[in-house]
XYZ file of C-alpha atoms in Angstrom:
542
model
C 0.000 0.000 0.000
C 1.269 3.446 -0.896
C 2.394 5.474 2.140
C 2.303 9.285 2.379
C 2.298 11.678 5.309
C -0.730 13.694 4.163
C -3.362 12.944 1.551
C -5.345 15.962 0.336
C -8.655 15.067 -1.309
C -9.788 17.740 -3.744
C -7.884 19.825 -6.286
C -9.785 23.096 -6.021
C -8.158 26.289 -4.710
C -8.429 25.182 -1.070
C -6.898 21.734 -1.582
C -4.144 23.085 -3.837
C -3.312 25.824 -1.309
C -3.287 23.461 1.672
C -1.120 20.883 -0.103
C 1.436 23.452 -1.244
C 1.772 24.952 2.219
C 2.360 21.495 3.666
C 5.083 20.793 1.111
C 6.728 24.139 1.846
C 6.750 23.186 5.529
C 8.684 19.988 4.819
C 5.783 17.514 4.635
C 5.390 14.968 1.827
C 1.886 15.292 0.428
C -0.276 13.699 -2.262
C -3.219 15.567 -3.769
C -5.940 13.710 -5.656
C -8.720 15.230 -7.758
C -11.448 13.239 -9.523
C -11.715 15.674 -12.442
C -9.321 15.567 -15.365
C -8.230 19.180 -15.006
C -8.760 22.324 -12.998
C -12.185 23.921 -13.238
C -13.371 25.641 -16.391
C -16.444 26.941 -14.627
C -16.363 30.718 -13.968
C -16.937 30.452 -10.213
C -15.899 33.156 -7.778
C -14.683 36.559 -8.917
C -13.099 38.120 -5.837
C -10.075 37.026 -3.822
C -10.436 39.206 -0.746
C -7.770 41.095 1.170
C -7.205 38.410 3.821
C -6.705 35.709 1.193
C -4.304 37.966 -0.689
C -2.293 38.601 2.492
C -1.795 34.861 2.900
C -1.090 34.296 -0.801
C 1.462 37.114 -0.686
C 3.334 35.635 2.276
C 3.315 32.291 0.437
C 5.066 33.890 -2.541
C 2.070 33.573 -4.863
C 0.743 37.109 -5.195
C 2.638 38.114 -8.337
C 1.757 34.866 -10.109
C -1.917 35.235 -9.288
C -2.154 38.888 -10.242
C -0.580 38.062 -13.599
C -3.805 36.236 -14.568
C -6.186 38.626 -12.813
C -7.970 41.763 -13.974
C -5.440 44.639 -14.346
C -4.564 46.388 -11.098
C -5.950 49.723 -12.271
C -9.470 48.254 -12.626
C -11.840 49.344 -9.849
C -14.172 47.226 -7.724
C -17.125 49.565 -8.342
C -20.648 48.206 -7.849
C -23.422 49.940 -9.784
C -27.193 49.546 -9.651
C -28.920 50.226 -12.970
C -32.382 50.056 -14.470
C -30.790 48.353 -17.484
C -27.690 48.894 -19.586
C -29.814 50.798 -22.096
C -31.546 52.753 -19.355
C -30.174 54.598 -16.331
C -27.505 54.202 -13.704
C -29.271 54.699 -10.363
C -26.509 54.385 -7.770
C -22.782 53.651 -7.925
C -20.703 52.485 -4.968
C -17.070 53.322 -5.866
C -14.417 50.940 -4.521
C -10.716 51.639 -5.245
C -8.624 49.576 -7.616
C -5.718 47.558 -6.167
C -3.362 50.193 -7.569
C -5.141 52.983 -5.690
C -5.577 50.837 -2.583
C -1.848 50.196 -2.244
C -1.152 53.907 -1.911
C -4.024 54.233 0.554
C -2.642 51.467 2.762
C 0.660 53.311 3.206
C -1.051 56.648 3.711
C -3.300 55.296 6.486
C -0.520 53.546 8.346
C -2.487 52.973 11.556
C -3.008 49.221 11.303
C -6.550 49.570 9.966
C -5.653 48.636 6.394
C -4.829 45.255 4.800
C -1.357 44.251 3.709
C -2.491 43.279 0.187
C -5.388 44.601 -1.910
C -8.191 42.322 -3.063
C -8.016 40.794 -6.535
C -10.651 40.442 -9.234
C -10.182 37.059 -10.887
C -12.177 33.958 -11.758
C -11.510 30.661 -10.018
C -10.945 29.208 -13.484
C -7.848 31.429 -13.723
C -6.617 30.903 -10.158
C -6.591 27.113 -10.092
C -4.029 26.512 -12.886
C -1.610 28.895 -11.135
C -2.033 27.097 -7.817
C -1.673 23.694 -9.464
C 1.568 24.678 -11.192
C 2.940 26.094 -7.929
C 2.132 22.845 -6.116
C 3.666 20.666 -8.824
C 6.894 22.633 -8.503
C 7.276 21.539 -4.870
C 9.619 18.546 -4.492
C 7.584 16.975 -1.684
C 4.299 17.009 -3.597
C 2.577 14.498 -5.850
C -0.424 15.734 -7.838
C -2.822 13.230 -9.427
C -5.900 14.374 -11.325
C -8.503 11.908 -12.638
C -8.248 10.158 -9.278
C -11.001 10.638 -6.713
C -11.476 9.438 -3.160
C -14.369 7.002 -2.716
C -13.907 5.930 0.894
C -11.717 6.457 3.940
C -11.310 4.710 7.266
C -9.293 6.114 10.152
C -7.733 4.624 13.237
C -5.441 5.902 15.980
C -2.363 5.721 13.765
C -3.617 7.049 10.435
C -6.125 6.834 7.591
C -6.618 4.304 4.794
C -8.158 5.913 1.716
C -9.606 4.134 -1.289
C -9.123 5.965 -4.572
C -10.737 5.347 -7.968
C -9.452 6.383 -11.383
C -12.184 8.408 -13.099
C -11.550 6.973 -16.573
C -10.584 3.349 -15.970
C -12.525 2.679 -12.768
C -9.462 1.024 -11.248
C -9.045 1.437 -7.504
C -6.035 1.693 -5.225
C -5.447 2.349 -1.549
C -3.238 4.919 0.127
C -2.209 4.955 3.759
C -1.603 8.405 5.282
C -1.004 9.857 8.703
C -3.519 12.676 8.103
C -6.229 13.252 5.521
C -7.484 16.702 4.507
C -10.993 16.696 3.044
C -11.164 19.540 0.538
C -13.402 17.607 -1.824
C -16.282 20.034 -2.249
C -19.923 20.271 -1.263
C -20.632 16.563 -1.738
C -17.521 15.652 0.236
C -16.808 11.917 0.384
C -14.482 12.532 3.329
C -17.188 14.318 5.313
C -19.753 11.629 4.561
C -17.317 8.803 5.386
C -16.698 10.399 8.776
C -20.413 10.791 9.445
C -20.148 14.563 9.838
C -23.440 16.295 9.026
C -24.137 19.591 7.310
C -26.669 21.849 8.991
C -28.438 24.776 7.360
C -30.603 25.654 4.376
C -30.308 23.992 0.975
C -31.388 24.866 -2.570
C -32.129 28.492 -1.771
C -33.541 30.684 -4.549
C -32.544 28.838 -7.737
C -30.487 30.886 -10.180
C -29.204 30.639 -13.720
C -25.621 31.390 -14.707
C -24.804 32.638 -18.221
C -21.108 33.055 -18.992
C -20.604 34.780 -22.326
C -18.094 36.534 -24.536
C -18.531 39.197 -27.192
C -16.254 40.619 -29.881
C -18.934 43.069 -30.989
C -17.828 46.680 -30.513
C -21.356 47.971 -29.886
C -22.072 45.263 -27.301
C -18.814 45.918 -25.442
C -19.468 49.644 -25.383
C -22.939 49.043 -23.978
C -21.662 46.674 -21.279
C -19.104 49.300 -20.242
C -21.425 52.243 -20.736
C -20.560 53.855 -17.420
C -16.908 52.826 -17.448
C -15.132 49.795 -16.063
C -17.329 48.312 -13.357
C -16.952 45.092 -11.389
C -20.659 44.355 -10.753
C -23.786 45.775 -12.340
C -26.948 45.028 -10.332
C -30.643 45.220 -11.164
C -33.797 43.276 -10.385
C -32.819 41.022 -13.313
C -29.643 39.803 -11.620
C -25.936 40.563 -11.317
C -23.634 41.138 -14.278
C -19.973 40.438 -13.455
C -17.171 41.830 -15.595
C -14.707 38.942 -15.697
C -11.780 40.670 -17.410
C -12.947 44.230 -18.253
C -12.462 43.390 -21.941
C -14.777 40.864 -23.551
C -16.107 38.346 -21.011
C -19.009 38.656 -18.569
C -21.108 36.411 -16.345
C -24.780 37.045 -15.586
C -26.374 35.481 -12.522
C -30.156 35.622 -12.910
C -32.658 34.952 -10.154
C -35.695 33.056 -11.308
C -39.016 34.841 -10.776
C -40.827 33.393 -7.753
C -37.925 30.947 -7.305
C -39.030 28.894 -10.322
C -37.251 28.155 -13.586
C -38.946 30.292 -16.236
C -37.398 28.460 -19.178
C -35.866 31.532 -20.794
C -32.990 31.087 -23.205
C -29.625 32.304 -21.798
C -29.434 35.011 -24.465
C -32.916 36.168 -23.479
C -31.848 36.454 -19.836
C -28.919 38.645 -20.891
C -31.225 40.696 -23.132
C -33.572 41.321 -20.166
C -30.704 42.607 -18.082
C -29.143 44.711 -20.829
C -32.403 46.089 -22.166
C -32.060 44.657 -25.657
C -30.459 41.668 -27.421
C -26.700 41.885 -28.048
C -24.240 39.957 -30.191
C -22.684 37.364 -27.871
C -21.329 33.825 -27.642
C -22.590 31.759 -24.709
C -19.688 29.763 -23.286
C -21.301 28.154 -20.228
C -24.936 28.247 -19.127
C -26.624 26.259 -16.382
C -29.048 26.479 -13.455
C -27.713 26.183 -9.938
C -28.989 26.345 -6.375
C -26.900 27.840 -3.568
C -26.861 26.592 0.012
C -26.308 28.108 3.441
C -24.841 25.252 5.436
C -21.876 24.405 7.658
C -20.386 21.183 8.965
C -21.156 20.369 12.576
C -17.527 19.342 13.147
C -14.207 20.169 11.518
C -11.993 17.275 12.589
C -11.950 13.657 13.705
C -9.034 11.506 14.858
C -6.876 11.971 11.788
C -9.022 13.912 9.313
C -9.657 17.598 8.856
C -12.241 19.433 6.704
C -11.690 22.643 4.772
C -13.405 24.679 2.065
C -16.751 23.681 0.553
C -16.544 20.300 2.274
C -17.047 22.243 5.504
C -19.166 25.246 4.517
C -21.349 26.295 1.591
C -22.624 29.832 1.126
C -24.686 31.992 -1.148
C -22.044 33.979 -3.067
C -23.161 37.351 -1.666
C -20.083 38.643 0.151
C -17.714 36.252 -1.592
C -17.053 34.223 1.560
C -16.922 30.735 0.038
C -13.430 30.324 -1.382
C -12.013 33.074 0.819
C -13.098 31.335 4.021
C -11.600 28.184 2.531
C -8.215 29.801 1.915
C -8.039 30.732 5.614
C -9.009 27.128 6.398
C -6.171 25.882 4.196
C -3.438 27.928 5.819
C -4.857 27.255 9.282
C -4.982 23.491 8.698
C -1.587 23.240 6.984
C 0.514 24.652 9.812
C -1.378 22.581 12.385
C -0.832 19.311 10.511
C 2.788 20.173 9.682
C 3.589 21.068 13.297
C 2.292 17.703 14.513
C 4.244 15.806 11.880
C 7.394 17.821 12.599
C 7.128 16.721 16.213
C 6.786 20.045 18.024
C 3.013 20.255 17.609
C 0.846 18.636 20.262
C -2.442 16.692 20.237
C -4.623 19.732 20.916
C -3.801 21.348 17.571
C -6.554 19.537 15.662
C -9.146 20.450 18.277
C -7.796 23.994 18.184
C -8.432 24.182 14.439
C -12.020 23.086 14.981
C -12.693 25.504 17.821
C -11.203 28.367 15.830
C -12.681 27.764 12.398
C -16.215 26.465 13.058
C -17.400 29.762 14.644
C -15.974 31.621 11.632
C -17.800 29.265 9.269
C -21.075 29.898 11.091
C -20.642 33.645 11.267
C -19.764 33.934 7.587
C -22.792 31.815 6.746
C -24.998 34.278 8.621
C -23.276 37.208 6.946
C -23.865 35.752 3.471
C -27.530 35.298 4.388
C -27.828 38.927 5.544
C -26.202 40.209 2.361
C -28.541 38.092 0.264
C -31.594 39.335 2.166
C -30.557 42.922 1.458
C -30.069 42.077 -2.228
C -33.594 40.610 -2.316
C -34.942 43.707 -0.578
C -33.302 45.969 -3.151
C -34.696 43.891 -6.025
C -38.181 44.020 -4.539
C -37.974 47.812 -4.353
C -36.984 47.793 -8.016
C -40.068 45.761 -8.871
C -42.327 48.175 -6.982
C -40.989 51.095 -9.031
C -40.302 49.244 -12.277
C -43.000 50.948 -14.331
C -41.459 54.389 -13.764
C -37.724 53.707 -13.497
C -37.130 53.806 -17.263
C -39.372 56.850 -17.807
C -37.543 59.797 -19.398
C -39.737 62.420 -17.755
C -40.247 63.811 -14.223
C -41.938 60.614 -13.031
C -38.831 58.653 -13.960
C -36.503 61.129 -12.276
C -38.597 60.941 -9.116
C -38.648 57.128 -9.141
C -34.886 56.895 -9.683
C -34.192 59.422 -6.919
C -36.367 57.412 -4.540
C -34.619 54.216 -5.623
C -31.189 55.776 -5.058
C -32.216 56.790 -1.523
C -33.307 53.227 -0.799
C -30.050 51.804 -2.150
C -28.023 54.234 -0.029
C -30.011 53.091 3.007
C -29.386 49.424 2.197
C -25.697 50.078 1.464
C -23.032 47.901 -0.123
C -21.950 45.735 2.800
C -21.614 42.591 0.691
C -18.680 44.192 -1.143
C -17.331 46.343 1.696
C -17.091 44.408 4.960
C -13.461 44.552 6.055
C -14.478 43.579 9.566
C -15.700 40.195 8.367
C -12.685 39.682 6.120
C -9.975 40.689 8.628
C -11.599 41.037 12.041
C -12.466 37.434 12.878
C -10.660 36.264 16.019
C -10.175 33.248 18.259
C -9.836 34.837 21.718
C -12.922 33.236 23.250
C -12.927 29.825 21.568
C -9.374 28.642 20.967
C -7.185 26.558 23.267
C -4.168 27.761 21.261
C -4.090 31.457 22.256
C -3.640 33.169 25.597
C -6.825 34.283 27.263
C -6.864 37.812 28.631
C -9.262 38.372 31.509
C -11.860 40.952 30.577
C -10.586 41.191 27.012
C -12.734 43.336 24.763
C -12.306 42.557 21.095
C -13.613 45.337 18.851
C -15.694 43.978 15.988
C -17.791 45.688 13.337
C -18.701 43.591 10.275
C -18.179 46.509 7.917
C -15.093 48.150 9.417
C -11.892 46.610 10.755
C -10.519 48.032 13.999
C -6.856 47.083 14.577
C -5.985 45.374 17.855
C -3.521 42.795 19.165
C -5.714 40.903 21.627
C -4.469 37.289 21.308
C -6.514 35.376 18.777
C -6.836 38.280 16.369
C -5.004 38.860 13.110
C -1.807 40.917 13.482
C -2.485 44.413 12.084
C -0.405 45.384 9.050
C 1.991 48.295 9.588
C 4.695 49.915 7.466
C 7.926 50.915 9.210
C 9.734 54.221 8.793
C 12.128 52.660 6.275
C 9.188 51.661 4.064
C 9.216 47.938 4.854
C 5.988 46.170 5.809
C 6.027 44.174 9.045
C 4.103 41.421 7.247
C 6.923 41.018 4.750
C 9.336 40.424 7.650
C 7.378 37.687 9.418
C 8.904 34.214 9.575
C 7.326 31.141 8.022
C 6.605 29.605 11.427
C 6.392 31.507 14.717
C 7.639 35.077 14.977
C 8.341 36.974 18.193
C 8.010 40.714 17.587
C 10.095 42.666 20.081
C 10.290 46.430 20.663
C 12.942 48.419 22.445
C 15.105 46.412 24.833
C 12.522 43.684 25.439
C 14.246 40.571 26.723
C 13.364 37.663 24.412
C 16.008 35.247 25.672
C 13.687 33.130 27.829
C 11.252 32.451 25.010
C 14.084 31.797 22.550
C 15.648 29.232 24.899
C 12.342 27.453 25.534
C 11.546 27.378 21.805
C 14.956 25.857 21.093
C 14.443 23.223 23.785
C 11.007 22.331 22.452
C 12.194 22.311 18.830
C 9.768 25.088 17.883
C 10.939 27.167 14.891
C 10.901 30.733 16.200
C 12.300 33.883 14.627
C 12.791 37.094 16.595
C 11.919 40.306 14.760
C 13.286 43.377 16.539
C 11.571 46.620 15.614
C 12.455 50.214 16.436
C 9.457 52.198 15.286
C 7.223 54.364 17.476
C 4.178 54.131 15.238
C 4.352 50.326 15.078
C 4.765 50.137 18.855
C 1.676 52.310 19.328
C -0.403 50.132 17.001
C 0.776 46.831 18.509
C 0.315 48.073 22.097
C 2.846 45.638 23.631
C 6.612 45.228 23.851
C 6.425 41.620 22.624
C 3.951 39.688 20.482
C 4.086 36.018 19.562
C 2.686 35.638 16.045
C 1.585 32.260 14.691
C 2.227 30.958 11.153
C -1.280 32.147 10.136
C -0.509 35.719 11.316
C -2.781 35.471 14.368
C -1.422 36.713 17.696
C -0.916 33.905 20.238
C 0.392 36.018 23.141
C 1.436 39.560 23.990
C 3.158 41.157 26.941
C 5.903 43.431 28.245
C 8.111 40.756 29.804
C 8.230 36.986 30.120
C 10.334 34.518 32.121
C 11.268 30.914 31.344
C 8.335 29.349 33.186
C 5.773 31.561 31.477
C 7.487 31.109 28.122
C 7.129 27.358 28.501
C 3.406 27.681 29.249
C 2.796 30.076 26.341
C 4.670 27.994 23.787
C 3.134 24.748 25.027
C -0.310 26.268 24.617
C 0.425 27.781 21.199
C 1.668 24.436 19.866
C -1.147 22.290 21.206
C 0.388 20.697 24.286
C-alpha cells in the first residue's frame, strides 16, 4: 500500500493551497482530484484582502495577479435600471493600484497588507496547481477521486478510484485533509453532518463573450465596473475586456425556461451579439459542517461550509481554512506540535464558518430587498420624464439606506478572532475585542489577526514575518527566555526586533508572539522561562 504523510482530497483552490503549504513546511503530500483538469467553470470573482495577504506571504501574489484583472481596474458596484436605461446608484471601490497607496497613507493598522483581486476561479486554479507541482515533496494526481476512507489511531486508509478506468487503489496516510467540495466523500465517510438551508432561490448562470464593438461599449457604458446590479440579476465583468457572467434569479424561485441570451437581453435592455460559453441552473446553500476534525481527518473549504455567493465568503473562508490546517498538521508531523492542535483548528474555524454563513444570508436578504424595491418602481424607473426622475431618486435613496456591505465588509474579512474559543491562544481576563462587520478596527488581543503596519524605512512588518512563529520585540525587550524554551522544544521561532514608534503604538505591547497564520498567540511586556514554557506549550497544542 502506498504510504504518504498527508493525503489531500480535492484539487480546487483550497486543496491546492493546503497541499502546497504542507510541502513548503517539509511535509510529503499527495493531492488527488477526480476531475481531469482544474475547473473551467467561472466560479468566484473576488479574492479578498485576507486571502491575498496569505497568498502574498506564500510567494504567490505576483503569479496570481498576472492572470487577474489589471490592477488599475476598480471594484465599483453599480445599480442600474438596465444597460440601455439609467444608472441609479454607484458604490465606488478603489482599484488595487489605488488601494496600495491608501494602505501606506493610512498607516495605523486599519488597512490590509495586500489589496483584493478580481479574478475567476478558473484562472486561479491553474496557477495554484503549477505552484504545487513545482514543490519537491508534492505528488499531484488528477482523474483520481477518493471514494472511501477509514481512520484509526495511527492514520487513515483511503480508497481511490481512477475516473476513466474505474481502477481502484489504496493509500495509507497519517492525516487526511478533506477539501473535496460540497458533496464531500471525506465528510460523509466520517459521518459529519451539514446543517443549514439547501437549494435556496434557484439561479441561472450565463457566462458569455462578445467581440462586438457595440455590445462591449454598452456593457461598459458607465466605465469599467466590477458588478452591475438590477432586479434582473448581477452582471460580473470577468476581465474588463470581452467576457461577462450574468447570474439571474428566477421569478418566484421557479425556472422560467428563458434562453440564456434572453436572460442577458432582459438585463441589458435589448439583445446583443454574444457567444454563450457556459450556461446552467444552480442552487446555492447556506450550510456548515457540525464538526471540523476527527481523529486523523480535517475538513476545509466547501466540504465544511457552503454559502450563497453574496459577500464572496466561500473560497475566501476556505483559503483561511487551508493555511490554518496546513501549519497545524505540519507542526504535529514535525514533532513540536501537540495533540490539541486539531481540536484547536475546529474551535477556531467552526465559529468563523457559522458567522460567515450568517453574513452571506444577511447580504442576500438585502439584495432581495433591493430587487423588490426595483419591482415596486419598475414601471417608472425607465421613464424619461419627471416621473422617472422621481422614481430613480427614490430608488437611489433606498439603495443608499441598504448600502453595499456585501462588497465592503473589512471587519468580516480581517476582524475574525479566536480569543474566546481557541485553546491555542492566551486568554486575557476581561478582554474586549472590537468587531464591526463593515469596518476593521486594529488590535492585538491574542486570537486576532496581526495588524499590518509599514515601518519608517518603508518595509511592511508582514513582509518580515517568519514562516513559522515570529516573536516581535520592541525596544530592549528581553526575548532570551522564550528563545531558549523554543529551542528546547524544537519550535521554529524567529525574533523580529523593531524600532518604530508608530508600530509600537499600534501593537500596544513590547512583545507579540505571532503564529504561522498571522494570528497573535500572546502579547506582553516581559516573560520569564516558566511563562514562556506555558505560552509555547499552549500555542503548539500541548
